[in-house]
XYZ file of C-alpha atoms in Angstrom:
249
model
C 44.303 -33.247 15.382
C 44.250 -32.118 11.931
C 41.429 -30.047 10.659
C 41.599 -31.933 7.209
C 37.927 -30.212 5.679
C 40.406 -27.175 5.781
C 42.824 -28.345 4.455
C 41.010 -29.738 1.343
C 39.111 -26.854 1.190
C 40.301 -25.751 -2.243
C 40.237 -29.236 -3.749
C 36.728 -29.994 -3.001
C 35.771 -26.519 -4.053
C 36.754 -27.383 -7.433
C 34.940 -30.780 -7.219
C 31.396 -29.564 -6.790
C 32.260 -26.142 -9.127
C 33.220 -28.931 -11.865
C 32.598 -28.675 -15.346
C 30.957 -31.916 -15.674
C 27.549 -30.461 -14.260
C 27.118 -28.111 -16.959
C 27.784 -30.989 -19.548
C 24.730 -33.105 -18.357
C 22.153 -31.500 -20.204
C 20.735 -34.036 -21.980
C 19.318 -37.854 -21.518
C 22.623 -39.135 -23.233
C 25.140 -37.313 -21.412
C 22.960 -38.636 -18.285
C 23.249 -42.119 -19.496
C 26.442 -41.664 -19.978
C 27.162 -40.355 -16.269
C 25.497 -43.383 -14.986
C 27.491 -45.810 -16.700
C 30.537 -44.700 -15.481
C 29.470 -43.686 -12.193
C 27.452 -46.876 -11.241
C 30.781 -48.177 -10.452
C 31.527 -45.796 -7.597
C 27.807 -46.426 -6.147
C 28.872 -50.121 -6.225
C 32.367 -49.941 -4.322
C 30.948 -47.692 -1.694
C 29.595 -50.642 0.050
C 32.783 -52.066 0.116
C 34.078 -49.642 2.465
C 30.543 -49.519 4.430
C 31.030 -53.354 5.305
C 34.842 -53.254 5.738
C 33.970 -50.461 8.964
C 31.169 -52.460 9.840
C 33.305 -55.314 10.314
C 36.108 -53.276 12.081
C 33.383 -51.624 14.138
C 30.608 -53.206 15.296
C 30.357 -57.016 16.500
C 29.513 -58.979 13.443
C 30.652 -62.224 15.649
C 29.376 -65.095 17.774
C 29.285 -64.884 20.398
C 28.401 -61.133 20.658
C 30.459 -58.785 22.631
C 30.074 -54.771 23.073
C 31.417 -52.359 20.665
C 34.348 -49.903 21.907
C 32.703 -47.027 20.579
C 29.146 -47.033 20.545
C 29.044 -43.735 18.692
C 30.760 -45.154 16.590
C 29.256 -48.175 15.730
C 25.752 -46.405 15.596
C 26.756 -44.359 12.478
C 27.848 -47.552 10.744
C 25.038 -49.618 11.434
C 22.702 -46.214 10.418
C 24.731 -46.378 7.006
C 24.308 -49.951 6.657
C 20.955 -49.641 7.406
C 20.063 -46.805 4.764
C 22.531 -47.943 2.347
C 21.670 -51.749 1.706
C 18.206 -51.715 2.821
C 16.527 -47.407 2.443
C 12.939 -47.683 0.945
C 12.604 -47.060 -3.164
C 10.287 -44.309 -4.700
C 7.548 -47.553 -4.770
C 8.090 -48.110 -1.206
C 9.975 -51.235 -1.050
C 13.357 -51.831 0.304
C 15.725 -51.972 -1.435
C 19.829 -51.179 -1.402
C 20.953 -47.698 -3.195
C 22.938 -49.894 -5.744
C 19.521 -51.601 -6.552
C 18.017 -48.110 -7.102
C 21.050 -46.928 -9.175
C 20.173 -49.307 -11.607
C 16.859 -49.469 -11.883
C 17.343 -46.026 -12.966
C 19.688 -46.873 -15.541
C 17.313 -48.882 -16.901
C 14.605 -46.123 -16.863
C 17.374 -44.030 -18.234
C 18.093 -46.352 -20.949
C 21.558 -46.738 -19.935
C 23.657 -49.657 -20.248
C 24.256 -51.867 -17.294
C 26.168 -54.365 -19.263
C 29.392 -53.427 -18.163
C 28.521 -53.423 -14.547
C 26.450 -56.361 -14.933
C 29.719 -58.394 -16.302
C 31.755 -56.780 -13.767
C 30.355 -58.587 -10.668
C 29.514 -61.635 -12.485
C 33.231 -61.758 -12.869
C 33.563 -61.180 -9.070
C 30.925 -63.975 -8.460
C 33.132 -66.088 -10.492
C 35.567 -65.455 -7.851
C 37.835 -63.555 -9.642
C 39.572 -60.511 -7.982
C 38.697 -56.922 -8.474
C 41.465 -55.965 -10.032
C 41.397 -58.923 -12.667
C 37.308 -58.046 -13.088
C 38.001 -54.804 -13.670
C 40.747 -55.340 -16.483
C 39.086 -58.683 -18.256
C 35.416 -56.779 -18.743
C 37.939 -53.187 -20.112
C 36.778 -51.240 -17.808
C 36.998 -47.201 -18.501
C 40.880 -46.579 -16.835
C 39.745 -43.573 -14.708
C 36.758 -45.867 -13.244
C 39.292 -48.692 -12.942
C 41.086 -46.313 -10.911
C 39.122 -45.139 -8.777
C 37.891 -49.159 -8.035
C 41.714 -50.011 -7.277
C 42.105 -47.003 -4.655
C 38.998 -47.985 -2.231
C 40.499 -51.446 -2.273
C 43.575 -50.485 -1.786
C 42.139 -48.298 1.426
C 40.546 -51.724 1.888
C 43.540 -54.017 2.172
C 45.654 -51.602 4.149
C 43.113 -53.160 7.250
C 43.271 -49.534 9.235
C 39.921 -47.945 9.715
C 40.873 -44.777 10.092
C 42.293 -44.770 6.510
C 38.824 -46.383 5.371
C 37.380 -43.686 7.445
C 38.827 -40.955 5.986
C 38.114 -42.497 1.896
C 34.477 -42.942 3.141
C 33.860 -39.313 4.749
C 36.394 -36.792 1.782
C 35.679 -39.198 -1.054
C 32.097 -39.816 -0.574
C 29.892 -39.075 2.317
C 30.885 -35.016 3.449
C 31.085 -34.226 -0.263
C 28.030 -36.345 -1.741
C 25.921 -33.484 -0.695
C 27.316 -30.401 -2.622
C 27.957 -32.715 -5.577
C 24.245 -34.212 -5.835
C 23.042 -30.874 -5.803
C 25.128 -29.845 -8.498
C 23.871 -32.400 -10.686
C 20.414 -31.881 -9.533
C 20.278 -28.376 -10.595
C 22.219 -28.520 -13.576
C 21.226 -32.022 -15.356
C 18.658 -31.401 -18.320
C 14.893 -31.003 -18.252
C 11.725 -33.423 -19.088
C 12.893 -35.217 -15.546
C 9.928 -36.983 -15.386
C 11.757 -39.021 -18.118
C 14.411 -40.280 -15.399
C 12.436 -39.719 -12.044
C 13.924 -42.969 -10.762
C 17.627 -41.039 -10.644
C 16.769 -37.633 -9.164
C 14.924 -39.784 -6.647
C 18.462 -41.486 -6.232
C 19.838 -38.028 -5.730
C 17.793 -36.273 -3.679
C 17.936 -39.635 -1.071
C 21.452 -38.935 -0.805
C 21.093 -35.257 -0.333
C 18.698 -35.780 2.408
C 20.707 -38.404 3.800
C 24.285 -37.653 3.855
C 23.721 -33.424 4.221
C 21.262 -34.173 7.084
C 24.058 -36.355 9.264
C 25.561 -38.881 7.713
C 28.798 -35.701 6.756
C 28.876 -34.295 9.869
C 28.821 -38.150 11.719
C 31.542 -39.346 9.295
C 33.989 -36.619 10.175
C 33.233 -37.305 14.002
C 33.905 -40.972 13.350
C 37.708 -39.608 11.833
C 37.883 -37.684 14.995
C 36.928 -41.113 16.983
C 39.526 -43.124 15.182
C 42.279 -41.284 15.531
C 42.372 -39.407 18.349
C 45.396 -38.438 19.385
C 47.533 -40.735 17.301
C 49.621 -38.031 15.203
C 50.524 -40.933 12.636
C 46.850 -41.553 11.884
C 46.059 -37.887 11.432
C 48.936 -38.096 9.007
C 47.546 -41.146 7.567
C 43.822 -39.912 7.254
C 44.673 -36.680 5.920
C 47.040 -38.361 3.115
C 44.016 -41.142 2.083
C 41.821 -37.834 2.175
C 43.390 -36.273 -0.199
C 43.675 -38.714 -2.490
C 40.495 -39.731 -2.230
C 39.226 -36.035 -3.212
C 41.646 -36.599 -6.052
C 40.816 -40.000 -6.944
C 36.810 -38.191 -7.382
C 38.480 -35.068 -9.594
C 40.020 -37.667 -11.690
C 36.855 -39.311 -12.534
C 34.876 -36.440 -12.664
C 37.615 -35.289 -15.271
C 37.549 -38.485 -17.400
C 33.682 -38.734 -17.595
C 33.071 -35.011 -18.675
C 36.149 -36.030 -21.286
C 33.761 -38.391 -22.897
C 30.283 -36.632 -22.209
């Protein structure tokens, strides 16, 4: 076993101690975040419905998970992710909620919007991302939790789901929580985006997604190797982006 939130340590210190937090002090640079970042909100799923797949029994006929535990967290994340209740009360997914707040915001969702009719067009990911000219570091970031994706091992999916977005969501929300600029009331919609995810994820959704690492790979020296490797450049894949989006705020 390899203790990879260690190892990483110094990596994600200098994601949530980014510079990009102290750029997002006012509405535009906000608007700006979000239209960059809506991406990341979007592919998340992705990697929630690729473990759900791997994990739970999504076939008929039905037949018991192999680890319960396991397949508890998923179905929690699933559960909270595609369906948590809005600021109005209404379900809704966290994607949904994203941008709705761009749209209080006054962001633009027309990149985002183009993207996925693309996919719906039944184009690839890749090819959506390049035909609508994407941002490169966002296009990026896409390609690497897809590529986590095809490699069909959920213990590499495991590891980009806990180091590049669930145990580091947290400290990273807050950042932007206590940093972003004043008059919130004019964006209410996002910091109630935020401080979902800080409940959420800080409360157990980190801690469970490390356990779930810890679950998947056991004893199997190669998949330590193999989560802690994805890990990493997952944690980079975030600097990167964080990097190219306080470039341009």
């Amino acid at each position: 076993m390899i203790d990879i939130e260690n190892v990483l340590k110094p990596r994600i210190d200098a994601l949530t101690s980014h510079s990009i937090y102290q750029k997002m002090q006012s509405l535009e640079s906000i608007k700006k975040f979000t239209e960059w970042h809506v991406f990341a909100v979007w592919d998340f799923m992705s990697l929630v419905k690729f473990l759900q797949n791997e994990l739970t029994c999504v076939k008929v006929p039905w037949s018991p998970p192999q680890n319960p535990e396991v397949a508890r967290f998923i179905n929690e994340i699933v559960f909270g992710e595609e369906t948590d209740i809005d600021g109005q009360g209404s379900p809704k997914s966290h994607f949904e909620m994203y941008l709705e707040a761009m749209v209080e915001l006054g962001a633009s969702n027309k990149k985002i919007q183009q993207f996925l009719d693309a996919l719906q067009s039944g184009m690839s990911v890749e090819q959506a991302l390049e035909i609508n000219q994407v941002p490169k570091a966002v296009s990026v970031f896409v390609n690497f939790t897809f590529a986590c994706i095809e490699s069909q091992k959920a213990h590499v999916v495991a590891a980009a789901f806990a180091f590049g977005r669930e145990g580091i969501i947290p400290d990273v929300f807050t950042e932007i929580l206590e940093t972003s600029a004043g008059g919130k009331e004019r964006y209410s919609k996002f910091i109630y985006y935020i401080e979902r995810h800080i409940e959420v994820d800080g409360d157990s959704h980190g801690p469970l997604s490390m356990r779930m690492i810890e679950q998947l790979c056991g004893h199997d020296e190669t998949k330590w190797k193999e989560a802690l490797e994805t890990a990493e450049k997952a944690v980079e894949a975030r600097l990167a982006l964080w990097n190219a989006i306080a470039d341009n705020l």
